[in-house]
Tab-separated table of C-alpha atoms in Angstrom:
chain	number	residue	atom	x	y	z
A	4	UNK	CA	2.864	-20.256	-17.635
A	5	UNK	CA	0.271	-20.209	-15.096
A	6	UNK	CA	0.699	-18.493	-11.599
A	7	UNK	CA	-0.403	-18.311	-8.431
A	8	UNK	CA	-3.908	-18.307	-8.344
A	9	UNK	CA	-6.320	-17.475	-4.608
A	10	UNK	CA	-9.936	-18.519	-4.466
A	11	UNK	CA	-12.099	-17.020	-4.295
A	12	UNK	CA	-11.100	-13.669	-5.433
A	13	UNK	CA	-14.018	-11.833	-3.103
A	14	UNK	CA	-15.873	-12.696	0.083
A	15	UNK	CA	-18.375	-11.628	2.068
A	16	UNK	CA	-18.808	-12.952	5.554
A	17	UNK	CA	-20.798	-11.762	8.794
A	18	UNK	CA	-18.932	-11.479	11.665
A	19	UNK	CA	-18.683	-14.717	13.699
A	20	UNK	CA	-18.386	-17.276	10.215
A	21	UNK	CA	-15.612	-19.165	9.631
A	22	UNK	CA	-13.869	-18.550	5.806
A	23	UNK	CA	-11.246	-21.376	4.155
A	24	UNK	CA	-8.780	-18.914	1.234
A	25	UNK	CA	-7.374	-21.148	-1.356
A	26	UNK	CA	-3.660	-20.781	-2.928
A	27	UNK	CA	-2.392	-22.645	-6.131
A	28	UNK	CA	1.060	-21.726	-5.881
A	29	UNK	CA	3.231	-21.742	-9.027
A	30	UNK	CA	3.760	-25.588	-9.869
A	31	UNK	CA	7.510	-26.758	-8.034
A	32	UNK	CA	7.778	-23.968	-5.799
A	33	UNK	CA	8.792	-24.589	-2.551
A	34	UNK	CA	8.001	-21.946	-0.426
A	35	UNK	CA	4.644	-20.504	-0.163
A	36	UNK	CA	4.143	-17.427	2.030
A	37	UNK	CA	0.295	-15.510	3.204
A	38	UNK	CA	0.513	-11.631	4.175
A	39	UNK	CA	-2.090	-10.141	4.886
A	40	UNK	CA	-3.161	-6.145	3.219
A	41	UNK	CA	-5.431	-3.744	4.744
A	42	UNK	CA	-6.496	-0.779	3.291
A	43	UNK	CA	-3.697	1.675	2.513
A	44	UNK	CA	-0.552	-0.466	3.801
A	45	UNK	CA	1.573	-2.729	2.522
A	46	UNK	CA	1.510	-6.410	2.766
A	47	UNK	CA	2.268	-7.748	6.368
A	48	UNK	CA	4.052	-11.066	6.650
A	49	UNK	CA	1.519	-14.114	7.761
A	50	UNK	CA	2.814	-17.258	8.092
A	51	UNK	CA	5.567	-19.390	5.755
A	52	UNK	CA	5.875	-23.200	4.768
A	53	UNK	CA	8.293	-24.905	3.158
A	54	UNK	CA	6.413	-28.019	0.936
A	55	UNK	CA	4.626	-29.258	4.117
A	56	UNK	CA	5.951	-27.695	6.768
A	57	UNK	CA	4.950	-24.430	8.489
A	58	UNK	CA	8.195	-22.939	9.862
A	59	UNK	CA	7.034	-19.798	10.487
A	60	UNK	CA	3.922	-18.597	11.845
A	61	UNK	CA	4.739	-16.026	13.739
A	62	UNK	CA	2.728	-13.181	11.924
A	63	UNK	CA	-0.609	-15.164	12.542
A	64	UNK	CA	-2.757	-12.358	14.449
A	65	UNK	CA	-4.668	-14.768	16.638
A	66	UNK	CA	-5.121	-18.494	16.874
A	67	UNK	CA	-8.141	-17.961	14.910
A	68	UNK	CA	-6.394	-18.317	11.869
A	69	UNK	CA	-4.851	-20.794	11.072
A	70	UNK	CA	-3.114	-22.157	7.837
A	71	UNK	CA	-2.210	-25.769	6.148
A	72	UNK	CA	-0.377	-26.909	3.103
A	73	UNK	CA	-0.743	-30.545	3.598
A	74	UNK	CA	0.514	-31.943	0.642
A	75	UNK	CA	2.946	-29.450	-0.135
A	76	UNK	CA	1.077	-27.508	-3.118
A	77	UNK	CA	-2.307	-26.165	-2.396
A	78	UNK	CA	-2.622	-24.020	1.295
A	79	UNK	CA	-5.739	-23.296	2.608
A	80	UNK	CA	-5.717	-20.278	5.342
A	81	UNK	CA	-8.842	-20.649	7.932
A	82	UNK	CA	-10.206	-18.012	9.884
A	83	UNK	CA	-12.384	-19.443	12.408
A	84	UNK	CA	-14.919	-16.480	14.122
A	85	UNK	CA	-14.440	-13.410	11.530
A	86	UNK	CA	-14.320	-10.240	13.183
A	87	UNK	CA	-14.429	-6.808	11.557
A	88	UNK	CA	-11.078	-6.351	11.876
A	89	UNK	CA	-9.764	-9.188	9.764
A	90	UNK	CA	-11.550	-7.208	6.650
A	91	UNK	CA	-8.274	-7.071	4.229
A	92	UNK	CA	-6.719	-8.364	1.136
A	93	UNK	CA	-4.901	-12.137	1.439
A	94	UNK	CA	-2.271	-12.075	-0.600
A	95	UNK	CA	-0.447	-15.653	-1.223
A	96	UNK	CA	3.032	-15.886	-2.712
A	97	UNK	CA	5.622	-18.590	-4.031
A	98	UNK	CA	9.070	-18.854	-4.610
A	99	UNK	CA	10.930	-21.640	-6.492
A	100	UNK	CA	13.567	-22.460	-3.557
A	101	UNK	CA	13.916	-21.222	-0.073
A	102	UNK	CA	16.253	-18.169	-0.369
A	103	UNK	CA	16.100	-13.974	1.154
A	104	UNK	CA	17.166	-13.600	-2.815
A	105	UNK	CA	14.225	-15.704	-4.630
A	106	UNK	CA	11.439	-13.644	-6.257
A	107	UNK	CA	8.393	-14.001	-4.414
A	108	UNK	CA	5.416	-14.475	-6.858
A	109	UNK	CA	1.812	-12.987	-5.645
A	110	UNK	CA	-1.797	-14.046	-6.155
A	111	UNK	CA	-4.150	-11.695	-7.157
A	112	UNK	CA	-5.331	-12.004	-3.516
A	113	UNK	CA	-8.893	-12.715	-1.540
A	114	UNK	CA	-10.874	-9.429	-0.845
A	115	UNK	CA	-12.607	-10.484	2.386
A	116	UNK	CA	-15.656	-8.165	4.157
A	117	UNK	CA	-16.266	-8.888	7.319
A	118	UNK	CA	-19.819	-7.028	7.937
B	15	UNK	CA	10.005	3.136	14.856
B	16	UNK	CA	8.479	0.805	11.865
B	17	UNK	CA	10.387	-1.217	9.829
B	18	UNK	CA	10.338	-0.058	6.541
B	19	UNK	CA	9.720	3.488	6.025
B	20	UNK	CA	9.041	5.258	3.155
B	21	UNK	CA	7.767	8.879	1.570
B	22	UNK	CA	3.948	9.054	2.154
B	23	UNK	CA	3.123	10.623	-1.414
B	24	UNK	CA	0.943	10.811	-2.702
B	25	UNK	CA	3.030	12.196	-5.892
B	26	UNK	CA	1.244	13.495	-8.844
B	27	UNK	CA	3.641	14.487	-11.475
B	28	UNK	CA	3.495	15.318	-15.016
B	29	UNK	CA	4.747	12.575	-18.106
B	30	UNK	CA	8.364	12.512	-18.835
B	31	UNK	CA	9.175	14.124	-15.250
B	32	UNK	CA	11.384	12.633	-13.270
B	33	UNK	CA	10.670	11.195	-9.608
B	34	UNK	CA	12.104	9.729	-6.620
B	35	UNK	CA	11.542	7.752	-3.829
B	36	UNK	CA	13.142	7.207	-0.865
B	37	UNK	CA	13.103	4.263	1.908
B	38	UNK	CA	14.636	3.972	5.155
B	39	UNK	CA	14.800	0.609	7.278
B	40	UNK	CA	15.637	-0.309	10.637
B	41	UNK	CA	16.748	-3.906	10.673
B	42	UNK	CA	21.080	-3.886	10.162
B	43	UNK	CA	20.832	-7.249	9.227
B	44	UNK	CA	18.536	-6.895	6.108
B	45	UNK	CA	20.315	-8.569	3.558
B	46	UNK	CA	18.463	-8.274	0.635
B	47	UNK	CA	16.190	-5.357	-0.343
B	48	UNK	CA	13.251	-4.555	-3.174
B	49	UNK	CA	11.007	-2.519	-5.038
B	50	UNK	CA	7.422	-3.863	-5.454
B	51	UNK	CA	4.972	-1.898	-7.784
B	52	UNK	CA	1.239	-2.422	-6.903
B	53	UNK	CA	-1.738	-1.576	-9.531
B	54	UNK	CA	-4.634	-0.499	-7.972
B	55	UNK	CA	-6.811	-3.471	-6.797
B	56	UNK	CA	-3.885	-5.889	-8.146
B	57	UNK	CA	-1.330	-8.091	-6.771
B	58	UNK	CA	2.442	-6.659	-5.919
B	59	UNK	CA	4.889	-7.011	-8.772
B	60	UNK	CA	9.008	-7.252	-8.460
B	61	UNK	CA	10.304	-3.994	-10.387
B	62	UNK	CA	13.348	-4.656	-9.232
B	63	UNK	CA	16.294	-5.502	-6.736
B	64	UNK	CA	18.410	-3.557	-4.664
B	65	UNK	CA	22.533	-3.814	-4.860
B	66	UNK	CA	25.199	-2.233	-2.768
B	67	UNK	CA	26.834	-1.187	-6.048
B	68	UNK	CA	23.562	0.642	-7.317
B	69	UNK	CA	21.257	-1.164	-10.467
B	70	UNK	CA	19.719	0.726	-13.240
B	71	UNK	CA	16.681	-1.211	-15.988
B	72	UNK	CA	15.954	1.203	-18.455
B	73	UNK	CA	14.483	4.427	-17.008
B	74	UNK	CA	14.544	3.113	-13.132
B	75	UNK	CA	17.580	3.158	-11.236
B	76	UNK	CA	18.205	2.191	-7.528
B	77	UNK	CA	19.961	2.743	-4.855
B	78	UNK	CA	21.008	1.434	-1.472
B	79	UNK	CA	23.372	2.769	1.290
B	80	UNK	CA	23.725	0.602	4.135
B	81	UNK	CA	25.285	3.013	6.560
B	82	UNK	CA	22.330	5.431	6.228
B	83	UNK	CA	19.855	1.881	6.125
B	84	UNK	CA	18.221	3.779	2.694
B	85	UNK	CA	17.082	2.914	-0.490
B	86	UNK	CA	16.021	4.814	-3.526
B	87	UNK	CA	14.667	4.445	-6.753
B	88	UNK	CA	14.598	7.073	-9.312
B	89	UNK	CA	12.632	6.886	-12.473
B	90	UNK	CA	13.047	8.802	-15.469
B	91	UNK	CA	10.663	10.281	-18.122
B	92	UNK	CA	7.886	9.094	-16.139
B	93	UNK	CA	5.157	7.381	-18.375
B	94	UNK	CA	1.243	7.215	-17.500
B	95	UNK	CA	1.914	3.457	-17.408
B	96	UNK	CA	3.878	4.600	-14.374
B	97	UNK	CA	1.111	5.252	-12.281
B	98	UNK	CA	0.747	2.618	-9.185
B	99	UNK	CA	1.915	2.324	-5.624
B	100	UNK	CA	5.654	1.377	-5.154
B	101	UNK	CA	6.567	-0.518	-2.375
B	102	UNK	CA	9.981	-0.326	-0.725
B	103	UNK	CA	10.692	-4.245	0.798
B	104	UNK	CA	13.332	-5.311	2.819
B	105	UNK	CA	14.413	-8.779	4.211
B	106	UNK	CA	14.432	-10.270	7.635
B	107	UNK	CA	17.989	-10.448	7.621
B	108	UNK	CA	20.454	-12.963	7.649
B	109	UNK	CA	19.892	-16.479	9.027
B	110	UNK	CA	16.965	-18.640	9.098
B	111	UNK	CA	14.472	-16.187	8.810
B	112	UNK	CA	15.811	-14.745	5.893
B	113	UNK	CA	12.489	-15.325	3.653
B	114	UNK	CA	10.910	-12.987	5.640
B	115	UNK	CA	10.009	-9.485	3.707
B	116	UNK	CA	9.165	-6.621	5.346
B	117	UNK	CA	6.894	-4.300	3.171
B	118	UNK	CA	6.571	-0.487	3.335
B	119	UNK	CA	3.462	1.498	3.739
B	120	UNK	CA	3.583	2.285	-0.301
B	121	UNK	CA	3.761	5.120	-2.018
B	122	UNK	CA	1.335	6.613	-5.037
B	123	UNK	CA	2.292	7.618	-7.667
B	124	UNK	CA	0.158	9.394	-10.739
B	125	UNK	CA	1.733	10.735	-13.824
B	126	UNK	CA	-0.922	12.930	-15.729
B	127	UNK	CA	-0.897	13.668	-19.651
């Protein structure tokens, strides 16, 4: 079956744009998580809803970004006035119910340059 | 002291050799733990969870001892297919935040013909 899908996959911005990242999480699944990935770490936890709701923002870096899932399915994540340092992988994951025990599915992620 | 801490590799090791990796964490409350394997330039990939009583699939085995807050996984007769970053991944803990996972830095690995 299909999974989660990001788009788009690449993106290349100059520093002061804003960027919208797309997830398609895996159809039914109720939680949908972003981490962000920089070069050479491991994914670091962004932001959480559950459906609609955000519960859990607190890995946000800066009110410049900012993330939505208003319908419950598709999440955008916005980063309003790109700076250099927000160059990194976005990595969006599901998981079919809200559990510390559920698999967490990824996306292949959004590769986004800020030059 | 971060998180999740694991071995900082890179390992290069030669097929059918056997290698392991070891994590430490610093949340007590973790109640669930993980190993992620990452492809280069791909998305991160459940190999496997973590019990108290120890889980093996096939040639990877892992461990966990809470007292020591460490986690291990072991594979045997490495394969080139092997090759990719595993990623140690621990829970928030009990409680509401529970669904939050706490990733290692990753470590290489590179089995060579």
């Amino acid at each position: 079956g299909a999974g989660v899908s990001q788009s788009p996959r690449y993106k290349v911005a100059k520093r002061g744009q804003d960027v919208a990242l797309r997830c398609d999480p895996i159809s039914g699944h109720v939680s949908l998580f972003w981490y962000q990935q920089a070069l050479g770490q491991g994914p670091e936890f962004l932001t959480y809803f559950q459906n609609e709701a955000q519960l859990d923002k607190s890995g946000l870096p800066s009110d410049r970004f900012f993330a939505e899932r208003p319908e419950g399915s598709v999440s955008t994540l916005k980063i309003q006035r790109t700076q250099q340092e927000d160059s990194a992988v976005y990595l969006c994951a599901s998981s079919l119910v809200v559990s510390g025990t559920d698999t967490q599915y990824f996306g292949p992620g959004t590769r986004l340059t800020v030059l | 002291r971060k998180e999740v801490e694991q071995d900082p590799g890179p390992f290069n090791v030669p097929e059918g050799a056997t290698v392991a990796f070891n994590c430490t964490y610093s949340n007590s409350a973790s109640q669930s733990f993980f190993w992620y394997r990452q492809d280069c330039r791909k998305e991160p990939k459940l190999l496997m969870s973590v019990y108290s009583s120890g889980n093996e699939d096939g040639r990877f085995t892992a461990q966990l001892n809470r007292a020591s807050q460490y986690i291990s996984l072991l594979i045997r007769d490495s394969k080139l297919s092997d090759s990719a970053t595993y990623l140690c991944v621990v829970n928030a803990g009990s409680g509401g935040s529970n669904y939050k996972l706490t990733f290692g830095k990753g470590t290489l690995l590179t089995v060579n013909p």
